[in-house]
PDB file of C-alpha atoms in Angstrom:
ATOM      1  CA  MET A   1       7.186  22.546  16.797  1.00 91.00           C
ATOM      2  CA  THR A   2       9.513  20.187  15.177  1.00 95.00           C
ATOM      3  CA  ILE A   3       9.054  16.277  14.676  1.00 96.00           C
ATOM      4  CA  HIS A   4      10.473  13.732  12.654  1.00 98.00           C
ATOM      5  CA  PRO A   5       7.898  11.008  11.354  1.00 97.00           C
ATOM      6  CA  ASN A   6       9.478   7.701  10.799  1.00 97.00           C
ATOM      7  CA  CYS A   7       9.028   4.948   8.247  1.00 96.00           C
ATOM      8  CA  LYS A   8       8.106   1.225   8.553  1.00 96.00           C
ATOM      9  CA  ILE A   9       8.484  -1.888   6.542  1.00 95.00           C
ATOM     10  CA  ASN A  10       6.452  -4.765   6.277  1.00 93.00           C
ATOM     11  CA  LEU A  11       8.479  -7.848   7.736  1.00 92.00           C
ATOM     12  CA  GLY A  12       6.580 -10.420   5.553  1.00 90.00           C
ATOM     13  CA  LEU A  13       3.043  -9.573   3.041  1.00 91.00           C
ATOM     14  CA  HIS A  14       0.516 -11.436   2.718  1.00 93.00           C
ATOM     15  CA  ILE A  15      -2.669 -10.493   0.085  1.00 92.00           C
ATOM     16  CA  VAL A  16      -5.634 -12.588   1.370  1.00 92.00           C
ATOM     17  CA  GLU A  17      -8.487 -10.509  -0.611  1.00 92.00           C
ATOM     18  CA  LYS A  18     -10.123  -7.803  -2.291  1.00 89.00           C
ATOM     19  CA  ARG A  19     -12.636  -6.102  -0.748  1.00 89.00           C
ATOM     20  CA  PRO A  20     -15.613  -4.382  -1.979  1.00 90.00           C
ATOM     21  CA  ASP A  21     -14.364  -1.406  -1.070  1.00 84.00           C
ATOM     22  CA  GLY A  22     -11.264  -1.820  -3.519  1.00 81.00           C
ATOM     23  CA  TYR A  23      -8.974  -2.113  -0.833  1.00 83.00           C
ATOM     24  CA  HIS A  24      -7.132  -5.421   0.016  1.00 88.00           C
ATOM     25  CA  ASN A  25      -7.176  -7.870   3.324  1.00 91.00           C
ATOM     26  CA  ILE A  26      -3.992  -7.994   4.298  1.00 92.00           C
ATOM     27  CA  GLU A  27      -1.832  -9.721   6.922  1.00 94.00           C
ATOM     28  CA  THR A  28       1.757  -8.442   7.690  1.00 94.00           C
ATOM     29  CA  MET A  29       3.961  -7.194  10.601  1.00 95.00           C
ATOM     30  CA  PHE A  30       4.452  -3.159  10.056  1.00 95.00           C
ATOM     31  CA  TYR A  31       8.176  -2.295  11.855  1.00 95.00           C
ATOM     32  CA  PRO A  32       9.390   1.318  12.437  1.00 96.00           C
ATOM     33  CA  ILE A  33      12.960   1.985  11.264  1.00 95.00           C
ATOM     34  CA  SER A  34      14.060   5.391  11.879  1.00 92.00           C
ATOM     35  CA  ILE A  35      14.656   7.038   8.597  1.00 94.00           C
ATOM     36  CA  CYS A  36      12.807  10.273   9.043  1.00 97.00           C
ATOM     37  CA  ASP A  37      10.824  13.124   7.050  1.00 96.00           C
ATOM     38  CA  LYS A  38      11.103  16.482   8.977  1.00 97.00           C
ATOM     39  CA  LEU A  39       7.971  18.192   9.747  1.00 97.00           C
ATOM     40  CA  GLU A  40       7.341  21.365  11.607  1.00 97.00           C
ATOM     41  CA  ILE A  41       4.077  23.242  12.551  1.00 97.00           C
ATOM     42  CA  ASN A  42       2.916  26.214  14.305  1.00 95.00           C
ATOM     43  CA  ALA A  43       0.325  28.387  14.773  1.00 94.00           C
ATOM     44  CA  ALA A  44      -0.057  30.977  12.400  1.00 94.00           C
ATOM     45  CA  GLU A  45      -2.741  33.780  11.208  1.00 93.00           C
ATOM     46  CA  LYS A  46      -2.934  32.474   7.676  1.00 94.00           C
ATOM     47  CA  PHE A  47      -2.775  28.456   6.647  1.00 95.00           C
ATOM     48  CA  SER A  48       0.130  27.558   4.440  1.00 95.00           C
ATOM     49  CA  PHE A  49       1.816  24.854   3.579  1.00 95.00           C
ATOM     50  CA  SER A  50       5.294  23.762   2.059  1.00 93.00           C
ATOM     51  CA  GLN A  51       7.320  21.424   0.857  1.00 93.00           C
ATOM     52  CA  ASN A  52      11.288  20.650   0.351  1.00 93.00           C
ATOM     53  CA  GLY A  53      13.499  17.546  -0.035  1.00 91.00           C
ATOM     54  CA  ILE A  54      12.196  14.509  -2.562  1.00 87.00           C
ATOM     55  CA  GLN A  55       9.983  16.387  -4.752  1.00 83.00           C
ATOM     56  CA  LEU A  56       5.940  14.568  -4.614  1.00 79.00           C
ATOM     57  CA  GLU A  57       4.032  14.483  -7.501  1.00 76.00           C
ATOM     58  CA  CYS A  58       1.008  15.819  -5.883  1.00 79.00           C
ATOM     59  CA  THR A  59      -0.506  19.221  -5.317  1.00 83.00           C
ATOM     60  CA  ASP A  60      -0.281  21.279  -1.899  1.00 82.00           C
ATOM     61  CA  SER A  61      -4.011  20.643  -1.395  1.00 84.00           C
ATOM     62  CA  ASP A  62      -3.752  16.848  -2.078  1.00 88.00           C
ATOM     63  CA  ASN A  63      -0.730  16.332   0.288  1.00 92.00           C
ATOM     64  CA  LEU A  64      -1.901  14.064   3.204  1.00 94.00           C
ATOM     65  CA  CYS A  65      -0.442  16.640   6.218  1.00 96.00           C
ATOM     66  CA  VAL A  66      -2.968  19.169   4.637  1.00 96.00           C
ATOM     67  CA  LYS A  67      -5.620  16.640   4.591  1.00 96.00           C
ATOM     68  CA  ALA A  68      -5.320  15.716   8.217  1.00 97.00           C
ATOM     69  CA  TYR A  69      -5.011  19.220   9.364  1.00 96.00           C
ATOM     70  CA  ASP A  70      -7.930  19.441   7.560  1.00 96.00           C
ATOM     71  CA  ILE A  71      -9.850  16.226   8.704  1.00 96.00           C
ATOM     72  CA  ILE A  72      -9.412  17.615  12.432  1.00 95.00           C
ATOM     73  CA  LYS A  73     -10.641  21.149  11.426  1.00 95.00           C
ATOM     74  CA  LYS A  74     -13.886  19.753  10.257  1.00 94.00           C
ATOM     75  CA  GLU A  75     -14.956  18.493  13.612  1.00 93.00           C
ATOM     76  CA  PHE A  76     -13.139  21.548  15.570  1.00 95.00           C
ATOM     77  CA  PRO A  77     -13.759  24.353  13.187  1.00 93.00           C
ATOM     78  CA  HIS A  78     -12.604  26.920  16.098  1.00 93.00           C
ATOM     79  CA  ILE A  79      -9.392  25.812  15.879  1.00 94.00           C
ATOM     80  CA  GLY A  80      -7.084  28.271  14.422  1.00 92.00           C
ATOM     81  CA  ASN A  81      -4.637  28.103  11.379  1.00 95.00           C
ATOM     82  CA  VAL A  82      -1.094  26.671  10.737  1.00 96.00           C
ATOM     83  CA  ASP A  83       1.632  26.817   9.076  1.00 97.00           C
ATOM     84  CA  ILE A  84       3.156  23.603   7.790  1.00 97.00           C
ATOM     85  CA  LYS A  85       6.650  22.944   6.429  1.00 97.00           C
ATOM     86  CA  LEU A  86       7.220  19.051   5.052  1.00 96.00           C
ATOM     87  CA  THR A  87      10.698  18.074   4.182  1.00 96.00           C
ATOM     88  CA  LYS A  88      10.821  14.789   2.977  1.00 95.00           C
ATOM     89  CA  ASN A  89      13.432  12.060   3.273  1.00 95.00           C
ATOM     90  CA  ILE A  90      11.781   9.238   3.232  1.00 94.00           C
ATOM     91  CA  PRO A  91      11.696   7.539  -0.679  1.00 90.00           C
ATOM     92  CA  PHE A  92       8.077   6.980  -1.880  1.00 84.00           C
ATOM     93  CA  GLY A  93       6.213   4.537  -4.182  1.00 80.00           C
ATOM     94  CA  ALA A  94       8.199   1.732  -1.967  1.00 83.00           C
ATOM     95  CA  GLY A  95       5.355   1.116   0.516  1.00 87.00           C
ATOM     96  CA  LEU A  96       7.409   2.418   3.004  1.00 93.00           C
ATOM     97  CA  GLY A  97       4.270   4.769   4.490  1.00 93.00           C
ATOM     98  CA  GLY A  98       6.241   8.234   4.369  1.00 93.00           C
ATOM     99  CA  GLY A  99       2.915  10.030   3.331  1.00 93.00           C
ATOM    100  CA  SER A 100       0.933   7.711   6.133  1.00 95.00           C
ATOM    101  CA  ALA A 101       3.571   8.827   8.556  1.00 97.00           C
ATOM    102  CA  ASP A 102       4.011  12.549   7.723  1.00 97.00           C
ATOM    103  CA  ALA A 103      -0.438  12.708   7.656  1.00 97.00           C
ATOM    104  CA  ALA A 104      -0.510  10.514  11.334  1.00 97.00           C
ATOM    105  CA  PHE A 105       2.300  12.861  13.075  1.00 98.00           C
ATOM    106  CA  THR A 106       0.426  15.701  11.590  1.00 97.00           C
ATOM    107  CA  LEU A 107      -2.881  14.586  13.205  1.00 97.00           C
ATOM    108  CA  LYS A 108      -0.920  14.213  16.776  1.00 97.00           C
ATOM    109  CA  MET A 109       0.914  17.799  16.492  1.00 97.00           C
ATOM    110  CA  ILE A 110      -2.299  19.480  15.536  1.00 97.00           C
ATOM    111  CA  ASN A 111      -4.115  17.813  18.582  1.00 97.00           C
ATOM    112  CA  GLU A 112      -1.017  18.918  20.948  1.00 96.00           C
ATOM    113  CA  ILE A 113      -0.649  22.619  19.836  1.00 95.00           C
ATOM    114  CA  PHE A 114      -4.281  23.379  20.178  1.00 96.00           C
ATOM    115  CA  ALA A 115      -5.140  21.232  23.383  1.00 95.00           C
ATOM    116  CA  LEU A 116      -7.893  19.098  22.211  1.00 95.00           C
ATOM    117  CA  ASN A 117      -7.092  16.031  24.518  1.00 95.00           C
ATOM    118  CA  LEU A 118      -7.989  13.579  21.511  1.00 96.00           C
ATOM    119  CA  PRO A 119      -7.264  10.087  22.661  1.00 96.00           C
ATOM    120  CA  ASP A 120      -5.247   7.579  19.994  1.00 94.00           C
ATOM    121  CA  GLU A 121      -8.405   5.799  19.443  1.00 93.00           C
ATOM    122  CA  HIS A 122      -9.896   9.136  18.404  1.00 95.00           C
ATOM    123  CA  LEU A 123      -6.744   9.964  16.287  1.00 96.00           C
ATOM    124  CA  THR A 124      -6.571   6.822  14.945  1.00 94.00           C
ATOM    125  CA  ASN A 125     -10.296   6.655  13.332  1.00 94.00           C
ATOM    126  CA  TYR A 126      -9.133   9.864  11.735  1.00 95.00           C
ATOM    127  CA  ALA A 127      -5.844   8.432  10.484  1.00 95.00           C
ATOM    128  CA  SER A 128      -7.965   5.502   8.786  1.00 91.00           C
ATOM    129  CA  LYS A 129      -9.573   7.858   6.621  1.00 92.00           C
ATOM    130  CA  LEU A 130      -6.184   8.941   5.120  1.00 92.00           C
ATOM    131  CA  GLY A 131      -4.659   6.058   4.380  1.00 85.00           C
ATOM    132  CA  ALA A 132      -4.643   2.157   4.743  1.00 82.00           C
ATOM    133  CA  ASP A 133      -1.376   2.161   6.976  1.00 88.00           C
ATOM    134  CA  CYS A 134      -1.793   5.723   8.237  1.00 94.00           C
ATOM    135  CA  ALA A 135      -3.184   4.527  11.790  1.00 94.00           C
ATOM    136  CA  PHE A 136      -0.005   1.997  12.479  1.00 95.00           C
ATOM    137  CA  PHE A 137       1.760   5.513  13.215  1.00 96.00           C
ATOM    138  CA  ILE A 138      -0.295   6.970  15.767  1.00 95.00           C
ATOM    139  CA  ARG A 139       1.124   4.314  17.837  1.00 95.00           C
ATOM    140  CA  ASN A 140       3.839   4.037  16.146  1.00 95.00           C
ATOM    141  CA  VAL A 141       4.995   0.247  17.571  1.00 95.00           C
ATOM    142  CA  PRO A 142       5.680  -3.356  16.220  1.00 95.00           C
ATOM    143  CA  VAL A 143       2.283  -4.485  15.399  1.00 95.00           C
ATOM    144  CA  TYR A 144       0.706  -7.610  13.574  1.00 95.00           C
ATOM    145  CA  ALA A 145      -2.152  -6.239  10.901  1.00 94.00           C
ATOM    146  CA  THR A 146      -4.864  -7.590   9.542  1.00 93.00           C
ATOM    147  CA  GLN A 147      -7.695  -6.360   7.067  1.00 91.00           C
ATOM    148  CA  LYS A 148      -6.931  -3.734   4.845  1.00 87.00           C
ATOM    149  CA  GLY A 149      -3.952  -2.581   7.352  1.00 88.00           C
ATOM    150  CA  ASP A 150      -5.761  -0.535   9.866  1.00 88.00           C
ATOM    151  CA  VAL A 151      -6.704  -3.676  12.722  1.00 91.00           C
ATOM    152  CA  PHE A 152      -3.913  -4.721  15.158  1.00 93.00           C
ATOM    153  CA  GLU A 153      -2.458  -6.849  17.237  1.00 93.00           C
ATOM    154  CA  LYS A 154       0.850  -6.082  19.627  1.00 90.00           C
ATOM    155  CA  CYS A 155       3.867  -8.399  18.857  1.00 88.00           C
ATOM    156  CA  ASN A 156       6.970  -8.711  21.026  1.00 86.00           C
ATOM    157  CA  ILE A 157       9.921  -8.552  18.322  1.00 88.00           C
ATOM    158  CA  SER A 158      12.537  -6.317  18.204  1.00 88.00           C
ATOM    159  CA  LEU A 159      15.260  -5.312  15.858  1.00 89.00           C
ATOM    160  CA  LYS A 160      17.208  -2.885  17.731  1.00 88.00           C
ATOM    161  CA  GLU A 161      20.362  -5.325  18.082  1.00 88.00           C
ATOM    162  CA  TYR A 162      20.665  -5.421  14.597  1.00 90.00           C
ATOM    163  CA  SER A 163      21.532  -2.990  11.861  1.00 90.00           C
ATOM    164  CA  LEU A 164      19.042  -2.660   8.626  1.00 90.00           C
ATOM    165  CA  LEU A 165      20.424  -1.499   5.082  1.00 91.00           C
ATOM    166  CA  LEU A 166      17.162  -0.497   3.129  1.00 90.00           C
ATOM    167  CA  VAL A 167      17.626  -0.337  -0.627  1.00 90.00           C
ATOM    168  CA  LYS A 168      14.996   1.393  -2.622  1.00 87.00           C
ATOM    169  CA  PRO A 169      15.674   1.249  -6.714  1.00 87.00           C
ATOM    170  CA  ASP A 170      15.099   4.427  -8.487  1.00 85.00           C
ATOM    171  CA  ILE A 171      11.693   3.562  -9.320  1.00 83.00           C
ATOM    172  CA  PHE A 172       8.060   4.236  -8.181  1.00 80.00           C
ATOM    173  CA  ILE A 173       5.390   1.902  -7.940  1.00 81.00           C
ATOM    174  CA  SER A 174       1.740   3.443  -6.897  1.00 80.00           C
ATOM    175  CA  THR A 175       0.448   0.962  -4.183  1.00 79.00           C
ATOM    176  CA  PRO A 176      -2.730   0.699  -6.694  1.00 80.00           C
ATOM    177  CA  GLU A 177      -0.478  -0.911  -9.591  1.00 84.00           C
ATOM    178  CA  ALA A 178       1.175  -2.804  -6.895  1.00 84.00           C
ATOM    179  CA  TYR A 179      -1.785  -4.841  -5.979  1.00 83.00           C
ATOM    180  CA  SER A 180      -3.309  -4.885  -8.949  1.00 84.00           C
ATOM    181  CA  GLY A 181      -0.374  -7.613 -10.191  1.00 84.00           C
ATOM    182  CA  VAL A 182      -1.513  -9.759  -7.341  1.00 87.00           C
ATOM    183  CA  LYS A 183      -3.692 -12.704  -6.887  1.00 89.00           C
ATOM    184  CA  PRO A 184      -5.004 -12.752  -3.767  1.00 88.00           C
ATOM    185  CA  HIS A 185      -4.744 -16.335  -1.759  1.00 89.00           C
ATOM    186  CA  LYS A 186      -5.298 -17.599   1.588  1.00 89.00           C
ATOM    187  CA  ALA A 187      -2.376 -17.541   3.826  1.00 85.00           C
ATOM    188  CA  ILE A 188      -0.235 -21.053   4.202  1.00 86.00           C
ATOM    189  CA  TYR A 189       1.477 -19.865   7.173  1.00 87.00           C
ATOM    190  CA  ASP A 190       1.251 -17.750   9.667  1.00 90.00           C
ATOM    191  CA  ILE A 191       3.471 -14.913  10.152  1.00 90.00           C
ATOM    192  CA  ARG A 192       3.423 -14.692  13.470  1.00 90.00           C
ATOM    193  CA  GLU A 193       5.105 -18.043  14.085  1.00 88.00           C
ATOM    194  CA  ILE A 194       7.744 -16.898  11.512  1.00 84.00           C
ATOM    195  CA  ILE A 195       8.527 -14.060  13.263  1.00 81.00           C
ATOM    196  CA  SER A 196       8.772 -15.304  16.703  1.00 81.00           C
ATOM    197  CA  GLN A 197      11.538 -17.776  15.442  1.00 84.00           C
ATOM    198  CA  PRO A 198      15.377 -16.942  16.065  1.00 83.00           C
ATOM    199  CA  ILE A 199      16.421 -14.155  13.332  1.00 78.00           C
ATOM    200  CA  ASN A 200      18.636 -16.491  11.696  1.00 79.00           C
TER     201      ASN A 200
END
């Protein structure tokens, strides 16, 4: 089974406060865009993982696809092994959520391959354990996101009539590094009101 996990952009971002668990409470609009990785997962006699494309600076065991499989395997030990092949096209260190998308799509594919029939709510709970924005990619539709980016409110916004140009400089900024340089404060305006206005 082959699928193409897409990434997302943030339409506005308020970093409201730091949480006791180390994360930050935020207010933002997640919007899915069509830049994708390629993810192939098939049942296999033994577990294997391979990755090509943009090279990641992590071990295979630390890859979120592997962690997503492990989190389901822990609760459903009867499921079989899989062969996971990941081709990375989504730039990382840019807030696009590529790794989170890969993890969420892995959860959905494992659910389908082994006919577990887990509802989206169950998959969302797994995804929330893997990353702050991972749960977004279970339903993968535009949402207003709060708390650590895993509490959602549907929003009616579409940019399908527009062309989006994504510019990614040749630098890497980790999420902890990005957030460490910010002074959280209460939002002075509501992002939901802004995105309801005409695009211009």
